[in-house]
Coordinates of C-alpha atoms in Angstrom, one line a residue:
Chain A
X1 CA -21.9 45.9 -32.7
X2 CA -22.4 42.4 -31.6
X3 CA -19.1 41.3 -33.1
X4 CA -17.0 42.1 -30.1
X5 CA -19.3 40.4 -27.6
X6 CA -19.2 37.3 -29.8
X7 CA -15.5 37.3 -30.5
X8 CA -14.5 37.7 -26.9
X9 CA -15.3 34.2 -25.7
X10 CA -13.8 32.8 -28.9
X11 CA -10.6 34.5 -28.3
X12 CA -10.5 33.2 -24.7
X13 CA -11.6 29.7 -25.4
X14 CA -9.4 27.9 -27.9
X15 CA -11.0 25.2 -30.1
X16 CA -12.3 22.0 -28.5
X17 CA -9.4 19.8 -29.4
X18 CA -6.9 22.3 -28.0
X19 CA -8.8 22.5 -24.8
X20 CA -8.8 18.7 -24.5
X21 CA -5.1 18.6 -25.2
X22 CA -4.5 21.1 -22.4
X23 CA -1.6 23.5 -21.9
X24 CA 1.3 22.3 -23.9
X25 CA -0.7 19.2 -24.7
X26 CA -0.4 18.1 -21.1
X27 CA -3.6 16.1 -21.1
X28 CA -2.5 14.3 -24.2
X29 CA 0.9 13.5 -22.7
X30 CA -0.7 12.4 -19.4
X31 CA -3.0 9.9 -21.1
X32 CA -0.2 8.7 -23.4
X33 CA 1.7 7.7 -20.3
X34 CA -1.1 6.6 -18.0
X35 CA -3.7 5.5 -20.5
X36 CA -2.5 2.1 -21.4
X37 CA -2.1 1.1 -17.7
X38 CA -5.5 2.5 -16.7
X39 CA -7.2 0.8 -19.7
X40 CA -5.7 -2.6 -18.6
X41 CA -6.7 -2.0 -15.0
X42 CA -10.2 -1.3 -16.1
X43 CA -10.6 -4.4 -18.2
X44 CA -8.9 -6.8 -15.7
X45 CA -9.7 -5.3 -12.3
X46 CA -12.5 -2.7 -12.3
X47 CA -14.8 -4.6 -14.8
X48 CA -14.3 -8.0 -13.0
X49 CA -15.2 -6.4 -9.7
X50 CA -18.4 -4.9 -11.0
X51 CA -19.2 -8.0 -12.9
X52 CA -18.7 -10.0 -9.8
X53 CA -21.0 -7.9 -7.7
X54 CA -23.6 -8.2 -10.5
X55 CA -23.2 -12.0 -10.7
X56 CA -23.6 -12.4 -7.0
X57 CA -27.3 -11.4 -7.3
X58 CA -28.0 -14.0 -9.9
X59 CA -28.3 -17.7 -10.2
X60 CA -25.3 -18.2 -12.4
X61 CA -24.4 -21.8 -12.7
X62 CA -22.3 -22.6 -15.8
X63 CA -23.1 -19.2 -17.2
X64 CA -21.6 -15.7 -17.0
X65 CA -24.7 -13.9 -18.5
X66 CA -27.4 -15.1 -16.1
X67 CA -31.1 -14.1 -16.3
X68 CA -32.3 -15.6 -13.0
X69 CA -32.3 -12.7 -10.5
X70 CA -32.2 -14.1 -6.9
X71 CA -31.5 -10.9 -4.9
X72 CA -29.6 -11.6 -1.8
X73 CA -30.3 -15.3 -2.1
X74 CA -26.7 -16.2 -2.8
X75 CA -25.5 -14.2 0.2
X76 CA -28.0 -15.9 2.4
X77 CA -26.9 -19.3 1.1
X78 CA -23.2 -18.5 1.8
X79 CA -23.9 -17.1 5.2
X80 CA -25.8 -20.2 6.2
X81 CA -23.5 -22.6 4.5
X82 CA -21.6 -24.5 7.3
X83 CA -18.7 -25.2 4.9
X84 CA -18.2 -21.5 4.1
X85 CA -18.5 -20.5 7.7
X86 CA -16.1 -23.2 8.8
X87 CA -13.6 -22.0 6.1
X88 CA -13.9 -18.5 7.6
X89 CA -13.3 -20.0 11.0
X90 CA -10.2 -21.9 9.7
X91 CA -8.8 -18.7 8.4
X92 CA -9.3 -16.9 11.7
X93 CA -7.5 -19.7 13.6
X94 CA -4.7 -19.6 10.9
X95 CA -4.3 -15.8 11.1
X96 CA -4.3 -15.9 14.9
X97 CA -1.4 -18.3 14.8
X98 CA 0.6 -17.1 11.8
X99 CA 0.5 -13.3 12.2
X100 CA 2.0 -13.0 15.7
X101 CA 4.4 -15.8 15.2
X102 CA 5.8 -14.5 11.9
X103 CA 6.0 -11.0 13.4
X104 CA 7.9 -12.2 16.5
X105 CA 10.2 -14.5 14.6
X106 CA 11.1 -12.0 11.9
X107 CA 11.7 -9.3 14.4
X108 CA 13.8 -11.6 16.6
X109 CA 15.9 -12.7 13.7
X110 CA 16.4 -9.1 12.5
X111 CA 17.6 -8.1 16.0
X112 CA 20.0 -11.0 16.2
X113 CA 21.4 -10.5 12.7
X114 CA 21.7 -6.7 13.3
X115 CA 23.8 -7.2 16.3
X116 CA 25.9 -10.2 15.3
X117 CA 29.4 -9.2 14.4
X118 CA 30.6 -11.9 12.0
X119 CA 29.0 -13.4 8.8
X120 CA 26.1 -10.8 8.9
X121 CA 25.7 -11.0 5.1
X122 CA 25.8 -14.8 5.1
X123 CA 23.1 -15.1 7.7
X124 CA 20.9 -12.5 6.0
X125 CA 21.2 -14.4 2.7
X126 CA 20.4 -17.8 4.2
X127 CA 17.3 -16.6 6.0
X128 CA 16.1 -14.7 2.9
X129 CA 16.8 -17.6 0.5
X130 CA 13.4 -19.4 1.0
X131 CA 11.7 -16.3 -0.5
X132 CA 12.9 -17.8 -3.8
X133 CA 10.9 -20.9 -3.3
X134 CA 7.2 -21.1 -4.3
X135 CA 4.6 -22.5 -1.9
X136 CA 4.3 -25.4 -4.3
X137 CA 7.9 -26.4 -3.8
X138 CA 7.8 -25.9 -0.1
X139 CA 4.6 -27.9 0.1
X140 CA 6.3 -30.7 -1.8
X141 CA 9.2 -30.8 0.6
X142 CA 7.0 -30.6 3.7
X143 CA 4.5 -33.2 2.5
X144 CA 6.7 -35.7 0.9
X145 CA 9.9 -35.4 2.9
X146 CA 9.8 -33.6 6.2
X147 CA 6.3 -34.3 7.5
X148 CA 5.7 -37.5 5.6
X149 CA 3.4 -39.8 7.5
X150 CA 5.5 -42.9 7.2
X151 CA 8.7 -43.9 8.8
X152 CA 11.1 -42.4 6.3
X153 CA 9.9 -38.8 6.7
X154 CA 12.5 -36.6 8.4
X155 CA 10.5 -35.7 11.5
X156 CA 9.3 -39.3 12.0
X157 CA 12.8 -40.5 11.5
X158 CA 14.0 -38.2 14.3
X159 CA 11.1 -39.2 16.5
X160 CA 11.9 -42.9 16.0
X161 CA 15.3 -42.3 17.5
X162 CA 13.4 -41.5 20.7
X163 CA 11.2 -44.5 20.2
X164 CA 8.1 -42.5 19.1
X165 CA 5.8 -44.1 16.6
X166 CA 5.4 -42.4 13.2
X167 CA 2.6 -39.7 13.1
X168 CA 0.4 -39.2 10.0
X169 CA 0.9 -35.5 10.1
X170 CA -1.6 -34.3 7.6
X171 CA -4.5 -36.6 8.3
X172 CA -4.7 -36.7 12.1
X173 CA -7.3 -34.2 13.3
X174 CA -7.0 -35.1 17.0
X175 CA -4.7 -33.5 17.9
X176 CA -4.6 -31.3 14.8
X177 CA -1.0 -31.9 13.8
X178 CA -1.6 -30.5 10.3
X179 CA -1.4 -27.0 11.8
X180 CA 2.2 -27.7 12.7
X181 CA 2.9 -28.5 9.1
X182 CA 1.0 -25.5 7.7
X183 CA 2.5 -23.0 10.2
X184 CA 6.1 -24.2 9.9
X185 CA 5.9 -24.1 6.2
X186 CA 4.7 -20.5 6.1
X187 CA 7.2 -19.4 8.7
X188 CA 10.1 -20.9 6.7
X189 CA 8.9 -19.1 3.5
X190 CA 8.0 -15.7 4.9
X191 CA 10.2 -15.0 7.9
X192 CA 13.2 -13.9 5.7
X193 CA 11.2 -11.4 3.8
X194 CA 9.8 -9.6 6.9
X195 CA 13.2 -9.9 8.5
X196 CA 14.7 -7.7 5.7
X197 CA 12.0 -5.1 6.3
X198 CA 12.9 -5.0 10.1
X199 CA 16.6 -4.9 9.3
X200 CA 16.0 -1.8 7.1
X201 CA 14.1 -0.3 9.9
X202 CA 16.8 -1.0 12.5
X203 CA 19.4 0.6 10.2
X204 CA 17.5 3.8 10.2
X205 CA 17.5 4.2 14.0
X206 CA 20.0 6.9 14.9
X207 CA 22.8 5.8 17.2
X208 CA 22.4 9.0 19.2
X209 CA 19.2 7.6 20.7
X210 CA 21.0 4.6 22.2
X211 CA 23.6 6.8 23.7
X212 CA 21.0 9.0 25.2
X213 CA 19.2 6.0 26.6
X214 CA 22.4 4.8 28.1
X215 CA 23.0 8.2 29.7
X216 CA 19.5 8.0 31.1
X217 CA 20.4 4.7 32.7
X218 CA 18.5 2.3 30.5
X219 CA 20.2 -1.1 30.7
X220 CA 21.1 -2.6 27.4
X221 CA 18.9 -5.5 26.4
X222 CA 15.3 -5.5 27.3
X223 CA 15.0 -1.9 28.6
X224 CA 16.7 -0.4 25.5
X225 CA 14.5 -2.6 23.3
X226 CA 11.4 -1.6 25.1
X227 CA 12.0 2.2 25.2
X228 CA 14.2 2.8 22.1
X229 CA 14.2 0.1 19.5
X230 CA 10.6 -1.0 19.4
X231 CA 9.0 2.5 19.4
X232 CA 11.4 3.5 16.6
X233 CA 10.2 0.5 14.5
X234 CA 6.6 1.5 14.7
X235 CA 6.1 2.3 11.0
X236 CA 7.8 -0.9 10.0
X237 CA 5.8 -2.9 12.5
X238 CA 2.5 -1.6 11.4
X239 CA 3.3 -2.2 7.7
X240 CA 4.5 -5.8 8.5
X241 CA 1.3 -6.5 10.5
X242 CA -1.0 -5.2 7.7
X243 CA 1.0 -7.2 5.1
X244 CA 0.9 -10.4 7.2
X245 CA -2.9 -10.2 7.7
X246 CA -3.6 -9.6 4.0
X247 CA -1.3 -12.5 3.1
X248 CA -2.9 -14.8 5.6
X249 CA -6.3 -14.0 4.1
X250 CA -4.9 -15.0 0.7
X251 CA -3.7 -18.3 1.9
X252 CA -4.4 -20.9 -0.8
X253 CA -1.3 -22.4 -2.4
X254 CA 0.1 -24.4 0.6
X255 CA -3.3 -25.6 1.8
X256 CA -4.3 -26.7 -1.6
X257 CA -1.0 -28.5 -2.3
X258 CA -0.7 -30.1 1.1
X259 CA -4.2 -31.3 1.5
X260 CA -5.9 -31.8 -1.9
X261 CA -5.7 -35.4 -3.1
X262 CA -5.8 -37.3 -6.3
X263 CA -8.1 -35.9 -9.0
X264 CA -9.0 -33.1 -6.7
X265 CA -8.7 -30.4 -9.4
X266 CA -12.2 -29.4 -10.2
X267 CA -14.0 -31.5 -7.6
X268 CA -14.3 -30.5 -4.0
X269 CA -14.7 -34.1 -2.8
X270 CA -11.1 -35.0 -2.3
X271 CA -10.3 -32.0 -0.1
X272 CA -10.7 -32.7 3.6
X273 CA -13.2 -30.2 5.2
X274 CA -10.9 -29.3 8.0
X275 CA -8.2 -26.7 7.3
X276 CA -9.9 -25.2 4.3
X277 CA -9.4 -21.5 4.1
X278 CA -12.0 -19.3 2.3
X279 CA -10.1 -19.1 -1.0
X280 CA -9.8 -22.8 -1.4
X281 CA -13.6 -23.2 -0.7
X282 CA -14.4 -20.4 -3.2
X283 CA -12.1 -22.0 -5.8
X284 CA -14.1 -25.3 -5.6
X285 CA -17.5 -23.5 -5.6
X286 CA -16.7 -21.3 -8.6
X287 CA -14.5 -23.5 -10.7
X288 CA -15.5 -27.0 -9.6
X289 CA -17.9 -29.1 -11.6
X290 CA -20.8 -26.7 -10.7
X291 CA -19.1 -23.6 -12.2
X292 CA -21.3 -21.7 -9.7
X293 CA -20.3 -18.1 -10.4
X294 CA -23.2 -16.7 -8.5
X295 CA -22.4 -18.3 -5.1
X296 CA -18.6 -17.9 -5.8
X297 CA -19.0 -14.2 -6.4
X298 CA -21.2 -13.7 -3.4
X299 CA -18.5 -15.5 -1.3
X300 CA -15.8 -13.3 -2.8
X301 CA -17.7 -10.2 -2.0
X302 CA -18.3 -11.4 1.5
X303 CA -14.6 -12.3 1.9
X304 CA -13.6 -8.8 0.6
X305 CA -15.9 -7.2 3.1
X306 CA -14.4 -9.3 6.0
X307 CA -10.9 -8.4 4.8
X308 CA -11.9 -4.7 4.7
X309 CA -13.4 -5.0 8.2
X310 CA -10.2 -6.6 9.6
X311 CA -8.0 -4.1 7.9
X312 CA -9.9 -1.2 9.3
X313 CA -10.0 -2.8 12.8
X314 CA -6.3 -3.5 12.7
X315 CA -5.7 0.0 11.5
X316 CA -7.7 1.4 14.4
X317 CA -5.9 -0.8 16.9
X318 CA -2.5 0.2 15.5
X319 CA -3.5 3.8 15.0
X320 CA -2.4 3.4 11.4
X321 CA -1.5 6.7 9.7
X322 CA -1.7 8.8 12.8
X323 CA 1.3 10.6 14.0
X324 CA 2.7 10.2 17.5
Chain B
X1 CA 38.1 -3.6 30.9
X2 CA 40.8 -2.6 28.4
X3 CA 38.8 -4.2 25.7
X4 CA 35.9 -1.9 26.6
X5 CA 38.0 1.2 26.4
X6 CA 39.7 0.4 23.1
X7 CA 36.5 -0.8 21.5
X8 CA 34.7 2.4 22.4
X9 CA 37.2 4.4 20.5
X10 CA 37.3 2.4 17.3
X11 CA 35.3 4.0 14.5
X12 CA 33.8 0.7 13.7
X13 CA 32.0 0.7 17.0
X14 CA 29.6 3.3 15.7
X15 CA 28.1 0.8 13.4
X16 CA 26.8 -1.3 16.3
X17 CA 24.2 0.7 18.2
X18 CA 25.2 -0.7 21.6
X19 CA 28.9 -1.0 21.1
X20 CA 29.8 2.1 23.0
X21 CA 27.7 1.2 26.1
X22 CA 29.1 -1.9 27.6
X23 CA 31.4 -4.5 26.2
X24 CA 32.4 -6.8 28.9
X25 CA 32.2 -10.5 29.4
X26 CA 28.4 -10.4 29.2
X27 CA 28.6 -8.7 25.8
X28 CA 31.0 -11.3 24.5
X29 CA 28.9 -14.2 25.8
X30 CA 25.9 -12.5 24.1
X31 CA 27.8 -12.3 20.8
X32 CA 28.7 -16.0 21.0
X33 CA 25.2 -17.1 21.9
X34 CA 23.7 -15.0 19.1
X35 CA 26.2 -16.5 16.7
X36 CA 25.5 -20.1 17.7
X37 CA 21.7 -19.5 17.6
X38 CA 21.9 -18.0 14.2
X39 CA 24.1 -20.8 12.9
X40 CA 21.7 -23.5 14.2
X41 CA 18.8 -21.6 12.6
X42 CA 20.7 -21.3 9.4
X43 CA 21.2 -25.1 9.3
X44 CA 17.5 -25.6 9.9
X45 CA 16.6 -23.2 7.2
X46 CA 18.9 -24.9 4.7
X47 CA 17.6 -28.4 5.4
X48 CA 14.7 -28.2 2.9
X49 CA 17.1 -27.2 0.1
X50 CA 19.3 -30.2 1.0
X51 CA 16.3 -32.6 1.0
X52 CA 15.4 -31.3 -2.4
X53 CA 18.7 -32.0 -4.0
X54 CA 19.3 -35.3 -2.0
X55 CA 16.0 -36.7 -3.0
X56 CA 16.2 -35.5 -6.6
X57 CA 19.5 -37.4 -7.1
X58 CA 18.5 -40.6 -5.3
X59 CA 16.7 -43.7 -6.4
X60 CA 13.1 -44.0 -5.2
X61 CA 14.3 -46.9 -3.0
X62 CA 16.8 -44.6 -1.4
X63 CA 14.2 -41.9 -0.7
X64 CA 11.8 -44.4 1.0
X65 CA 14.5 -46.4 2.8
X66 CA 13.5 -46.9 6.5
X67 CA 17.0 -46.0 7.6
X68 CA 18.0 -42.4 7.1
X69 CA 21.0 -41.7 4.9
X70 CA 22.6 -38.3 4.7
X71 CA 23.5 -38.8 1.0
X72 CA 22.2 -41.0 -1.7
X73 CA 24.0 -44.4 -1.9
X74 CA 25.0 -43.5 -5.4
X75 CA 24.3 -40.1 -7.0
X76 CA 21.8 -40.7 -9.9
X77 CA 22.8 -38.1 -12.5
X78 CA 20.7 -40.1 -14.9
X79 CA 17.6 -38.8 -13.2
X80 CA 18.0 -35.5 -15.0
X81 CA 17.7 -37.2 -18.4
X82 CA 14.9 -39.3 -17.2
X83 CA 12.9 -36.3 -16.0
X84 CA 13.1 -34.4 -19.3
X85 CA 12.3 -37.5 -21.3
X86 CA 9.3 -38.5 -19.3
X87 CA 6.2 -38.1 -21.5
X88 CA 3.9 -37.9 -18.4
X89 CA 5.6 -34.7 -17.1
X90 CA 5.7 -31.9 -19.7
X91 CA 8.7 -30.5 -17.8
X92 CA 10.5 -28.6 -20.6
X93 CA 7.3 -27.2 -21.9
X94 CA 6.3 -26.0 -18.5
X95 CA 9.6 -24.4 -17.8
X96 CA 9.5 -22.6 -21.2
X97 CA 5.9 -21.4 -20.4
X98 CA 7.0 -20.1 -17.0
X99 CA 9.9 -18.3 -18.6
X100 CA 7.8 -16.7 -21.3
X101 CA 5.1 -15.6 -18.8
X102 CA 7.6 -14.2 -16.3
X103 CA 9.8 -12.4 -18.8
X104 CA 6.8 -10.8 -20.6
X105 CA 5.1 -9.9 -17.4
X106 CA 8.2 -8.4 -16.0
X107 CA 9.0 -6.4 -19.1
X108 CA 5.4 -5.3 -19.5
X109 CA 5.2 -4.2 -15.8
X110 CA 8.3 -2.1 -16.1
X111 CA 7.1 -0.4 -19.3
X112 CA 3.4 0.0 -18.3
X113 CA 3.9 0.8 -14.7
X114 CA 7.0 2.9 -15.4
X115 CA 5.2 5.1 -17.9
X116 CA 2.1 5.4 -15.7
X117 CA 4.1 6.1 -12.6
X118 CA 6.1 8.8 -14.4
X119 CA 2.9 10.4 -15.8
X120 CA 1.3 10.5 -12.4
X121 CA 4.3 11.9 -10.8
X122 CA 5.5 14.5 -13.3
X123 CA 2.8 15.6 -15.8
X124 CA 0.9 18.3 -14.0
X125 CA -2.8 17.8 -14.8
X126 CA -5.4 18.6 -12.3
X127 CA -7.0 15.2 -12.0
X128 CA -3.7 13.3 -11.5
X129 CA -4.4 12.9 -7.8
X130 CA -7.8 11.4 -8.5
X131 CA -6.3 8.9 -11.0
X132 CA -3.6 8.0 -8.4
X133 CA -6.3 7.5 -5.8
X134 CA -8.3 5.2 -8.0
X135 CA -5.2 3.1 -8.7
X136 CA -4.2 2.8 -5.1
X137 CA -7.7 1.8 -4.1
X138 CA -7.4 -1.4 -6.1
X139 CA -4.5 -2.4 -3.7
X140 CA -7.0 -2.6 -0.9
X141 CA -8.9 -5.3 -2.7
X142 CA -6.7 -8.4 -2.4
X143 CA -5.9 -9.8 -5.8
X144 CA -7.0 -13.3 -4.9
X145 CA -10.5 -12.2 -4.2
X146 CA -10.9 -11.1 -7.8
X147 CA -10.0 -14.4 -9.3
X148 CA -13.6 -15.5 -9.9
X149 CA -14.6 -12.3 -11.8
X150 CA -11.3 -12.1 -13.6
X151 CA -11.7 -15.7 -14.7
X152 CA -15.1 -14.8 -16.0
X153 CA -13.7 -11.9 -18.1
X154 CA -10.8 -13.9 -19.4
X155 CA -12.9 -16.9 -20.3
X156 CA -15.4 -14.7 -22.1
X157 CA -12.4 -13.4 -24.2
X158 CA -11.7 -17.0 -25.0
X159 CA -8.3 -17.0 -23.4
X160 CA -8.5 -20.0 -21.2
X161 CA -5.5 -22.4 -21.5
X162 CA -3.6 -19.8 -23.5
X163 CA -0.4 -17.9 -22.9
X164 CA -2.4 -14.7 -23.4
X165 CA -4.7 -15.7 -20.6
X166 CA -1.7 -16.4 -18.3
X167 CA 0.2 -13.2 -19.2
X168 CA -2.1 -10.3 -19.9
X169 CA -4.2 -10.0 -16.7
X170 CA -0.9 -9.9 -14.7
X171 CA 0.5 -7.0 -16.7
X172 CA -1.3 -4.4 -14.8
X173 CA 0.3 -4.2 -11.3
X174 CA -1.1 -1.3 -9.3
X175 CA 1.6 -1.8 -6.6
X176 CA 4.4 -1.4 -9.2
X177 CA 2.8 1.8 -10.6
X178 CA 2.4 3.2 -7.1
X179 CA 6.1 2.4 -6.3
X180 CA 7.2 4.0 -9.5
X181 CA 5.2 7.1 -8.8
X182 CA 6.7 7.4 -5.4
X183 CA 10.2 6.9 -6.8
X184 CA 9.7 9.4 -9.6
X185 CA 8.4 12.0 -7.2
X186 CA 11.8 12.0 -5.6
X187 CA 13.7 11.9 -8.9
X188 CA 16.1 14.9 -9.2
X189 CA 14.4 17.5 -11.4
X190 CA 17.6 19.1 -12.6
X191 CA 18.4 16.1 -14.8
X192 CA 15.0 16.4 -16.5
X193 CA 15.3 20.1 -16.9
X194 CA 18.6 19.6 -18.7
X195 CA 16.8 17.3 -21.1
X196 CA 14.0 19.8 -21.7
X197 CA 16.5 22.5 -22.4
X198 CA 17.9 20.2 -25.1
X199 CA 14.4 20.2 -26.7
X200 CA 13.2 16.8 -25.5
X201 CA 9.4 16.3 -24.8
X202 CA 8.0 14.2 -21.9
X203 CA 8.5 11.0 -24.0
X204 CA 12.1 11.8 -24.8
X205 CA 12.9 12.8 -21.2
X206 CA 11.4 9.6 -19.9
X207 CA 13.3 7.2 -22.2
X208 CA 16.5 9.1 -22.7
X209 CA 17.1 10.5 -19.2
X210 CA 14.8 9.3 -16.5
X211 CA 14.8 5.5 -17.2
X212 CA 18.6 5.2 -17.9
X213 CA 19.2 6.9 -14.5
X214 CA 16.9 4.6 -12.6
X215 CA 18.6 1.3 -13.3
X216 CA 18.8 0.3 -9.7
X217 CA 15.1 0.9 -8.9
X218 CA 14.1 -0.7 -12.2
X219 CA 16.2 -3.8 -11.4
X220 CA 14.6 -4.0 -7.9
X221 CA 11.0 -3.8 -9.3
X222 CA 11.9 -6.3 -12.1
X223 CA 13.3 -8.9 -9.7
X224 CA 10.4 -8.7 -7.4
X225 CA 7.9 -8.9 -10.3
X226 CA 9.8 -11.8 -11.8
X227 CA 9.8 -13.8 -8.5
X228 CA 6.1 -13.1 -8.0
X229 CA 5.3 -14.1 -11.6
X230 CA 7.5 -17.2 -11.5
X231 CA 6.0 -18.4 -8.3
X232 CA 2.4 -17.5 -9.1
X233 CA 0.0 -20.4 -8.4
X234 CA -3.7 -19.6 -8.1
X235 CA -4.1 -17.8 -11.4
X236 CA -2.3 -20.4 -13.5
X237 CA -4.2 -23.1 -11.7
X238 CA -7.4 -21.4 -12.7
X239 CA -6.5 -20.6 -16.3
X240 CA -4.1 -23.3 -17.5
X241 CA -6.5 -26.2 -17.8
X242 CA -4.7 -27.8 -20.7
X243 CA -1.3 -29.4 -20.0
X244 CA 0.3 -27.5 -22.9
X245 CA -0.3 -24.2 -21.1
X246 CA 1.0 -25.4 -17.7
X247 CA 3.5 -23.3 -15.9
X248 CA 6.2 -25.2 -13.8
X249 CA 4.3 -24.6 -10.6
X250 CA 1.1 -26.2 -12.0
X251 CA 3.1 -29.1 -13.4
X252 CA 4.7 -29.7 -9.9
X253 CA 1.4 -29.3 -8.2
X254 CA -0.4 -31.8 -10.5
X255 CA 2.2 -34.4 -9.7
X256 CA 2.1 -33.6 -6.1
X257 CA -1.6 -34.1 -5.8
X258 CA -1.9 -37.1 -8.1
X259 CA -2.0 -40.7 -7.1
X260 CA 1.1 -42.2 -8.5
X261 CA 4.2 -40.2 -7.7
X262 CA 7.6 -40.8 -9.1
X263 CA 9.4 -39.3 -6.1
X264 CA 12.8 -38.6 -7.5
X265 CA 11.5 -37.0 -10.6
X266 CA 9.2 -34.8 -8.6
X267 CA 12.0 -33.6 -6.4
X268 CA 14.3 -33.0 -9.3
X269 CA 11.6 -31.1 -11.1
X270 CA 11.3 -28.9 -8.0
X271 CA 15.1 -28.3 -8.1
X272 CA 14.8 -27.2 -11.7
X273 CA 11.9 -25.0 -10.9
X274 CA 13.9 -23.0 -8.3
X275 CA 17.2 -22.9 -10.2
X276 CA 16.4 -19.8 -12.2
X277 CA 15.3 -17.8 -9.1
X278 CA 18.4 -19.0 -7.2
X279 CA 20.6 -17.8 -10.0
X280 CA 18.8 -14.4 -10.0
X281 CA 19.1 -14.3 -6.2
X282 CA 22.8 -14.9 -6.2
X283 CA 23.4 -12.4 -9.0
X284 CA 21.1 -9.6 -7.9
X285 CA 20.8 -10.0 -4.2
X286 CA 21.8 -6.4 -3.6
X287 CA 18.9 -5.2 -5.8
X288 CA 16.4 -7.5 -4.3
X289 CA 17.2 -6.4 -0.7
X290 CA 17.0 -2.8 -1.8
X291 CA 13.8 -3.5 -3.6
X292 CA 12.2 -5.2 -0.7
X293 CA 13.3 -2.4 1.6
X294 CA 11.8 0.2 -0.8
X295 CA 8.4 -1.5 -1.0
X296 CA 6.8 1.8 0.1
X297 CA 6.7 1.2 3.8
X298 CA 9.8 3.1 4.7
X299 CA 8.0 6.4 5.3

């Protein structure tokens, strides 16, 4: 009597392992493919992030298993630390320079290369080539050869032809010539990469649009650019701006290599306080002689929040993800 | 005038968006101006490469000479031997380390992200979307912000100053997985169906059919991963504290920020540090450009 009622669910529901494996073992296959990656991501990304948030609430000097809970103490310290705040300020100045400059330069180059008739491939290659260089190599050339503070540096040599005295590019703060060094270096390294993105965008614009614009009486040049080319590049432009901003926030390599001095690894003392972006500061806090993971983590969390804020703001401004 | 008419009719004119509109003297002057500007810019862009080679093959005295010389007074090929024999600069060791790290990270990324991307795109389980979302979410957190906690994890594993510590954390590239997923979503299903009819399971279809037919995309992801891995600086700086585990970028940086600098050795070391990438660039430029263009932002 009771047998049918009991056997019905059994017939519908296969044994546990079969249910876990899914239809045609789909769950098993899925995790065989995705599992290794997700496991690694968990160990090296998710756990570190959670651990970092945990550490940021503790006094964690020289230890990663702290017991001294300080609540928001580390955050308060970082937010009232003039060095951390000035590093944030440095970043904002840096981003304000580098984002629009790189955007304009790479777009301009792409437009020129797109419309030049001869040696297109050659020009594209030359401007893209610096992408192969690391920031370390670029910093080496900029610091020791181009913007060297003594007479044999390239720029000072050229200036001397006009009777101008050599300038100590990296140590003069009035006027802040080091910005010229930092900005030109990053332009040289990055412009080619974004130029390729714009070139790809330009190639996708249908020729018909230009013909229609011509029929409507738009003059070639500025008007065509303003009403046809630029609007058509919107997706690319938004992506480039977002990438540029994120990259600017991650600035570390060239600042460190241009400005850190002898024996600086591990000690914050030899790095001049001006032109110090957040990551450089956090590097010294967390991995300097103090090994202060508590304050370092709190700073990293704050930096992540600021980046998120900027990204959202920029997204709003650019109406990211919204269709025309 | 005649030039305008004939130009309008050539099929090649279609390639240039504004070719059919107006091609008069103004257009020709525009072309010439563009060409000259690009040429000047190209020269400026190549100057750093020239400085690298010139200084690397000069004597220190030549580099610091107060009067500028276009070329070294005498090309110092002996600098090459000197660099690799210098006990203070572990150049060969650093190059080998960089090569190991980059090759393993590139291969690992292709395998791990390729598999994961395929699974996410093609194995229909209900929660695939959620898993994809969780992976993409990590892209919003800039990698550099996580260097403190990741260092904490890696050092508690005892991997500081080891190749493992340099390689393993870089194997899990969320961006590569995301790109592979997008690519596999557009992969022609007919090819896979043919494999299934022949009795292959997901594993077989992936390795025997999908991957061999994706060589271009794999090459693009591989070159971009290799460049990123070779040029990485912050993570090796954090983890490679012992000179036996230095990558070439760390070796260069250490000598750049140290007090006594042997200039010609440093520049020559930099030349050797970019040679592998330049070779890759020249050989695989087509793939790199394709790869950059497909970094997910083209709709």
